[in-house]
Amino acid sequence: MVRTPAARVRQIFRLAALALGMTLLILLALDRWYPGNLQPRSRARLVVDAAGHPLRSFADEEGVWRYETSAAQVSPLYLQALINYEDRWFYKHWGVNPLSLLRAAGQWLRSGKIVSGGSTLTMQIARIRYHLGSDIFGKLQQIMRALQLEFHFSKQEILTYYLNHAPFGGTLEGVEAASRSYFGYSAQNLTLAQAALLAVLPQAPSRYRPDRYPARAEQQRNKVLDRLVIFGSITPTAATDAKMESVAATTPRLAMVAPLLARRLKQTYPDSALISSFIDRDLQQRLEQIARDSVYLIPERASLAIMVMEHETGKVVGYVGSADMLDANRFGHVDMVVAKRSPGSTLKPFIYGLALDGGLIHSESLLMDVPLSFSDYRPHNFNGGFSGPVSVSRALKESLNIPAVQVLEQLGPGQFYARMQTAGAGLLLPPGAQPNLSLALGGVSTSLEHLVGLYSTLANGGEALKPRLTPDDPVQRTKLLSGGAAWIVRNLLYRPTDEADFIPDLAVKTGTSYGNRDAWALGVTDNHTLGVWVGSPDNAAMVGHFGNFTAIPILHTVVSVLPRTNHRAHPRPETVTSQSICWPGGRPTSTLCDEIHHSWILDQTIPQTMMSTVGQSPLIPTPELSLRISRDTGLRTTLGCLEDDLVRIIPIWPAPLQNWIKLAWRNKVRIPALDPRCNLNDGLLTESPVQIVGIQDHDRIKRHASTLAQPRLSVDAVGGQPNWYWFLNDELLTETGNHLNLLLPNPGEYQLSVSDQAGMSDSVRFVVEQEPFNLVNEVEKSL
């Protein structure tokens, strides 16, 4: 049967349609069996400062540095150079440019080698994504995959994948990682010359690396610039100017600013490739330099930490977690900003602040810095010795321990602990412990970060502000103190400095933990709250180091480099007034006044003096005593004893202070004896004072040349009520009787004190001579 030409043409069309249909079915099957995707590879992680500059970067699990970006975040100059040099028809083809492939094939046939690949950007992405070769079979696979990708993804998605995965030499992938590593800043800020260089670098990243082969890199860069001129993308003048720019690329390096903060944020935000912080880069680098310079002033195994936070926003603008992260000898990998440590005396301002709000004290309330027993707790001062009667202001400024414990006992340690925890103090009690009086002296643990948040209370009208590390952290404020109490406490903590010209209104509190393991300094300036910690991460003692000696100098240096800002007024709240008050009563001035003090008063509340600890019941419980005095003898009478008498009110100092005040103010002098005409059994019984006998104040003890026997000091406590507690230079001794037989200590100055169960106390100071005499029971009076 002879077919007509028309029939043959129809048969050819049918066969072609069948072939096309079979091809489409095969392609669809292959697309189903080998689906295409542009799933990003695992990303490197980047933590940036407030301006978007890198603080620290972290490679992916394969050690590749790749920072996520998009076309909108890359310089238009780079996109222009990339598209015009690599694939001018990128936005017009379907993944394959037939003309480019034919040109490449002709060059190959003529020269016998590959001159140009003819690959589009989509084909290059297929090669990168699926690890395809560059031989003929590899090119066919690239073509198939490119068509597949173009079918499933938009041009923008394809371009974004290239921007993030193109190779740029070594372990660098993506234009953002390349720009930051070679030039030190984001690809958003590339110059024309740099954009041209990065556009060509993925063609042979190892051969054209600008840090290793700058001449080759420059040659290829100029080739791109010439191509851009030919295509009319840039002017010849722009190309000439760009060629004058040297290839000044640095060896890829890791950013290492605020490294411990960056590590912390990486762990906090595991799904984020780019993590922003509030770090002020210039300030941070200065703080890190201060830390490096300070290591020569602290023990060999010690470290330090610094945090700086803005008052109003809670933004943490400075964060130094250790002296040097790379110093293993100082445990530099341990972030001491968040480490739990004993806060020493740094919680005392909040004891006094809450007591002010509770109406227990004013700024000049009379407190007792004498040997006191609080049930089974007997604190002592850090520097040894006692000061006798002290005001709240002096007790806080000098960080005296016993007055702080006295106030905390009145406030209640449980209530104090609860209020502090509500404000975000992060206090951690020892296992099985309940809140107790040791809170005042650091018998708990917390972190530098929590303390900085607490101290912001003094600058924020009594509101504690939780430190914020990233823009994702919400602003959290918690009321801890009234505005008036916060103002008074901050005012009391102001201290003059030698750098007063550039450290205005600096309020400071120091702290030292038991055994000199932690040295603290917390500060409040016009605009910042800051803290410094110095110590050994392994909890070793630092002999001779404490807050006022070790941490304060570092704090002052930190304050000196803070950003200069306009002075912020710290106005006194209307709830705070100034008034003169009297000691011992603590009330406004009157005839019952032994000493006048000028005090800050909160809410017009003027409480009277606390006469004893909570567990004691003093015989005279108030600072004023009403007596009946005989007109003829001046002696004390009892009710109904004599008709010719009068009522006299006298000021009374607390019983524990009796041996620490002027003789004329003591009860035994101020309270007259009972008139013998009255019934002696009805008379007022005054507390029996305690007195140390066997040694007198300012005695000097020397050795005797004729004996080598070690001398003993034998003294007695006369008066008082058992038990008696003996202290040598503020250290509690084991003896609890009224007789003390003490091996004489080494040469030096000493204070011996005794306190009875009722709080009555006495003390004497003496000197053990340094001359190499043998000891005798000889006491030579000083002139």
XYZ file of C-alpha atoms in Angstrom, residues 386-738:
353
model
C 33.454 47.458 116.525
C 32.353 51.052 116.171
C 29.706 51.316 118.880
C 26.748 53.557 118.022
C 26.420 54.144 114.279
C 23.825 55.607 111.944
C 22.171 53.787 109.051
C 24.100 55.998 106.635
C 27.451 55.157 108.191
C 26.613 51.478 108.520
C 25.786 51.297 104.810
C 28.730 53.385 103.606
C 31.216 51.412 105.704
C 29.383 48.125 105.025
C 29.233 47.206 108.701
C 27.874 43.718 109.226
C 26.266 43.750 112.656
C 23.969 46.760 112.027
C 22.794 45.191 108.754
C 21.938 41.962 110.562
C 20.149 43.978 113.263
C 17.927 45.620 110.645
C 17.356 42.381 108.734
C 16.215 40.716 111.959
C 13.614 43.440 112.435
C 12.555 43.201 108.785
C 12.394 39.418 108.775
C 14.725 37.291 106.605
C 11.795 35.373 105.110
C 10.056 38.545 103.981
C 13.309 39.972 102.641
C 14.053 36.803 100.676
C 10.564 36.718 99.160
C 10.657 40.370 98.100
C 14.080 39.967 96.534
C 13.085 36.852 94.615
C 9.981 38.570 93.277
C 12.219 41.339 91.951
C 14.401 38.829 90.094
C 17.307 38.488 92.533
C 17.875 34.851 91.575
C 18.941 33.946 95.121
C 19.935 30.327 95.687
C 19.983 29.037 99.261
C 22.253 26.195 100.366
C 20.576 22.768 100.130
C 17.956 22.351 102.873
C 18.414 25.905 104.181
C 15.679 28.414 104.940
C 16.049 32.201 104.664
C 18.027 33.399 107.693
C 20.095 36.321 108.922
C 23.178 35.243 106.973
C 21.459 36.698 103.890
C 22.852 40.070 104.971
C 26.438 38.838 104.704
C 26.293 36.690 101.585
C 24.922 33.423 102.972
C 23.238 32.770 99.625
C 24.338 32.766 95.999
C 23.388 34.801 92.942
C 25.015 36.088 89.762
C 26.501 39.330 88.485
C 23.667 39.567 85.966
C 21.020 39.379 88.698
C 22.847 41.942 90.842
C 23.079 44.423 87.971
C 19.344 44.042 87.481
C 18.729 44.630 91.189
C 20.914 47.741 91.352
C 18.978 49.309 88.478
C 16.287 49.721 91.151
C 18.257 52.673 92.537
C 18.047 54.519 89.214
C 14.535 53.530 88.130
C 12.400 54.818 90.968
C 12.528 51.526 92.832
C 11.821 49.258 89.844
C 14.220 46.403 89.121
C 14.851 46.026 85.387
C 15.772 42.617 84.022
C 18.880 42.851 81.792
C 18.059 42.452 78.089
C 20.579 40.757 75.813
C 18.702 40.845 72.481
C 15.806 42.775 70.915
C 13.687 39.652 71.449
C 13.980 40.036 75.224
C 10.936 41.921 76.568
C 11.241 44.846 78.960
C 10.483 43.464 82.438
C 10.159 45.812 85.407
C 9.349 44.731 88.951
C 8.691 47.081 91.857
C 11.077 46.425 94.739
C 11.385 49.750 96.567
C 9.421 52.956 96.680
C 10.891 55.835 94.716
C 11.758 57.588 97.970
C 13.580 54.607 99.481
C 15.519 54.072 96.236
C 16.539 57.739 96.214
C 17.727 57.679 99.839
C 19.757 54.497 99.387
C 21.344 55.773 96.183
C 22.149 59.068 97.895
C 23.831 57.242 100.776
C 25.968 55.217 98.351
C 27.460 58.222 96.585
C 31.177 58.319 97.130
C 33.746 60.911 96.071
C 36.405 59.789 93.608
C 39.665 61.197 92.333
C 38.059 61.166 88.885
C 35.106 63.347 89.904
C 35.408 65.424 86.734
C 34.261 62.522 84.583
C 32.496 60.287 87.137
C 29.562 62.420 88.309
C 27.057 61.044 90.785
C 28.556 57.576 91.051
C 26.828 55.432 93.662
C 28.881 52.371 94.595
C 28.552 49.300 96.801
C 31.251 46.721 97.304
C 31.118 43.205 98.645
C 33.477 40.430 99.669
C 32.384 36.857 100.270
C 33.532 34.638 103.105
C 37.161 33.604 102.732
C 37.851 36.327 100.135
C 36.527 34.119 97.342
C 34.553 36.862 95.601
C 35.198 40.584 95.265
C 32.310 42.718 94.021
C 31.694 46.310 92.987
C 28.271 47.494 91.807
C 27.779 51.019 90.488
C 24.991 53.329 89.345
C 25.767 56.328 87.123
C 23.525 58.804 85.345
C 22.617 56.363 82.580
C 24.121 52.982 83.383
C 24.090 50.259 85.997
C 27.291 48.247 86.021
C 28.940 45.504 87.979
C 32.382 43.976 88.391
C 33.175 40.568 89.853
C 36.668 39.252 90.610
C 37.356 35.766 91.911
C 38.489 32.251 91.161
C 36.004 30.152 89.181
C 37.223 27.118 91.123
C 36.184 28.912 94.356
C 39.728 29.280 95.671
C 40.386 32.036 98.216
C 42.121 35.241 97.110
C 44.192 36.278 100.111
C 44.453 40.047 100.387
C 41.806 40.749 97.757
C 38.413 42.239 98.541
C 35.811 44.446 96.901
C 37.120 47.840 97.958
C 40.702 46.981 97.026
C 40.354 44.799 93.936
C 36.989 45.396 92.257
C 36.535 49.157 92.834
C 39.562 50.245 90.737
C 38.264 48.163 87.832
C 34.792 49.666 88.251
C 36.194 53.204 88.168
C 38.102 52.396 84.981
C 34.950 50.992 83.414
C 32.977 54.115 84.333
C 35.663 56.289 82.760
C 35.128 54.669 79.325
C 31.334 54.718 79.324
C 29.740 56.763 76.527
C 29.483 60.416 77.500
C 25.880 61.520 77.796
C 24.045 64.520 79.127
C 23.710 64.603 82.891
C 20.414 63.159 84.059
C 18.893 64.845 87.064
C 18.177 62.647 90.049
C 15.481 64.751 91.721
C 14.468 64.089 95.289
C 10.934 62.671 95.472
C 8.320 64.634 97.373
C 8.026 61.735 99.812
C 11.581 62.430 101.054
C 12.231 65.304 103.443
C 15.180 66.462 105.515
C 14.878 66.811 109.271
C 17.066 67.008 112.353
C 16.684 64.113 114.766
C 18.113 63.278 118.166
C 20.091 60.392 119.513
C 19.424 58.183 121.337
C 15.690 58.464 120.702
C 15.798 58.807 116.930
C 12.936 61.326 117.011
C 12.928 65.044 116.088
C 15.078 67.370 118.178
C 13.913 68.042 121.717
C 15.356 68.544 125.154
C 16.172 64.802 125.230
C 19.036 65.183 122.833
C 22.571 63.906 123.338
C 23.494 64.124 119.645
C 21.830 65.872 116.708
C 21.835 64.255 113.257
C 20.407 65.502 109.976
C 18.383 62.727 108.401
C 16.450 61.864 105.255
C 12.891 61.002 106.257
C 10.531 58.907 104.119
C 6.799 59.595 104.154
C 7.153 61.691 107.322
C 7.830 58.471 109.257
C 10.305 58.881 112.124
C 10.591 55.602 114.046
C 12.219 55.444 117.434
C 15.493 53.667 118.084
C 15.576 49.873 118.245
C 16.727 49.131 121.797
C 17.733 45.496 121.409
C 17.663 42.478 119.165
C 14.351 40.726 118.610
C 15.109 37.844 120.951
C 16.003 40.020 123.928
C 13.713 41.827 126.389
C 15.581 44.870 127.672
C 14.715 46.158 131.115
C 14.225 49.623 129.583
C 12.512 48.986 126.215
C 12.233 52.619 125.052
C 14.804 55.398 124.509
C 13.021 57.607 127.043
C 12.522 56.922 130.738
C 10.153 58.769 133.071
C 11.498 59.055 136.651
C 10.161 60.511 139.882
C 12.861 62.616 141.563
C 12.868 63.870 145.162
C 13.023 67.672 145.241
C 15.242 67.799 148.311
C 17.728 64.995 147.644
C 17.604 64.620 143.862
C 17.343 60.887 144.350
C 14.897 58.639 142.619
C 11.630 57.820 144.303
C 8.799 55.410 143.682
C 5.112 56.125 143.267
C 3.593 57.120 146.606
C 6.893 57.124 148.422
C 7.209 60.906 148.875
C 4.839 63.720 148.159
C 7.503 66.305 147.424
C 8.858 64.954 144.141
C 8.679 65.752 140.453
C 8.653 63.843 137.151
C 11.747 63.984 134.957
C 12.202 62.317 131.545
C 15.720 61.265 130.598
C 17.137 59.825 127.354
C 18.195 56.176 127.478
C 20.742 54.570 125.182
C 20.321 50.881 124.273
C 21.807 48.567 126.835
C 24.396 46.998 124.461
C 25.829 50.479 123.834
C 26.318 51.435 127.478
C 30.060 50.816 127.483
C 30.492 52.506 124.070
C 29.093 55.946 124.872
C 30.233 58.876 126.989
C 30.253 58.212 130.702
C 27.757 61.004 131.336
C 25.226 59.318 129.029
C 25.357 55.907 130.675
C 22.444 54.640 132.724
C 24.529 54.156 135.856
C 25.357 57.873 135.814
C 22.142 59.247 134.394
C 19.668 57.275 136.578
C 19.897 58.475 140.221
C 20.082 56.018 143.084
C 16.860 55.153 144.917
C 16.028 57.408 147.827
C 16.599 55.386 151.064
C 13.270 56.636 152.396
C 11.512 54.515 149.741
C 10.997 50.766 149.610
C 14.094 49.453 147.872
C 12.170 46.483 146.516
C 9.993 48.823 144.502
C 12.939 50.504 142.801
C 13.888 50.177 139.162
C 16.589 47.557 138.630
C 19.002 48.743 135.971
C 20.855 46.296 133.781
C 24.083 45.102 135.307
C 26.845 46.466 133.056
C 29.680 44.257 131.895
C 33.254 45.338 132.489
C 36.537 43.694 131.531
C 39.021 43.609 134.417
C 42.595 42.351 134.394
C 43.655 44.602 131.542
C 42.970 48.248 130.811
C 42.419 50.145 127.620
C 45.661 50.934 125.715
C 47.823 48.603 127.828
C 51.073 47.437 126.234
C 52.354 43.913 126.901
C 56.049 43.010 126.536
C 58.211 39.912 126.803
C 60.710 39.323 129.609
C 64.324 38.500 128.793
C 64.661 35.820 131.504
C 62.014 33.340 130.310
C 60.848 31.724 127.096
C 57.445 30.756 128.431
C 54.524 31.667 126.207
C 52.479 34.284 128.099
C 48.800 34.057 128.861
C 46.344 36.875 129.240
C 44.028 36.301 132.193
C 40.958 38.584 132.336
C 37.453 38.520 133.818
C 34.051 39.907 132.870
C 32.465 41.526 135.901
C 28.685 41.951 135.827
C 26.215 40.958 133.184
C 24.221 37.800 132.656
C 25.549 34.459 131.390
C 26.540 33.432 128.836
C 29.449 35.741 127.995
C 30.804 35.856 124.440
C 34.425 36.867 123.954
C 35.812 38.385 120.713
C 39.429 39.033 119.758
C 39.628 41.439 116.809
C 36.038 40.564 115.994
C 36.730 36.815 115.935
C 34.473 34.827 118.265
C 36.418 32.783 120.819
C 35.267 29.463 122.267
C 35.065 30.601 125.901
C 31.519 31.371 127.152
C 32.258 31.956 130.836
C 33.097 35.191 132.627
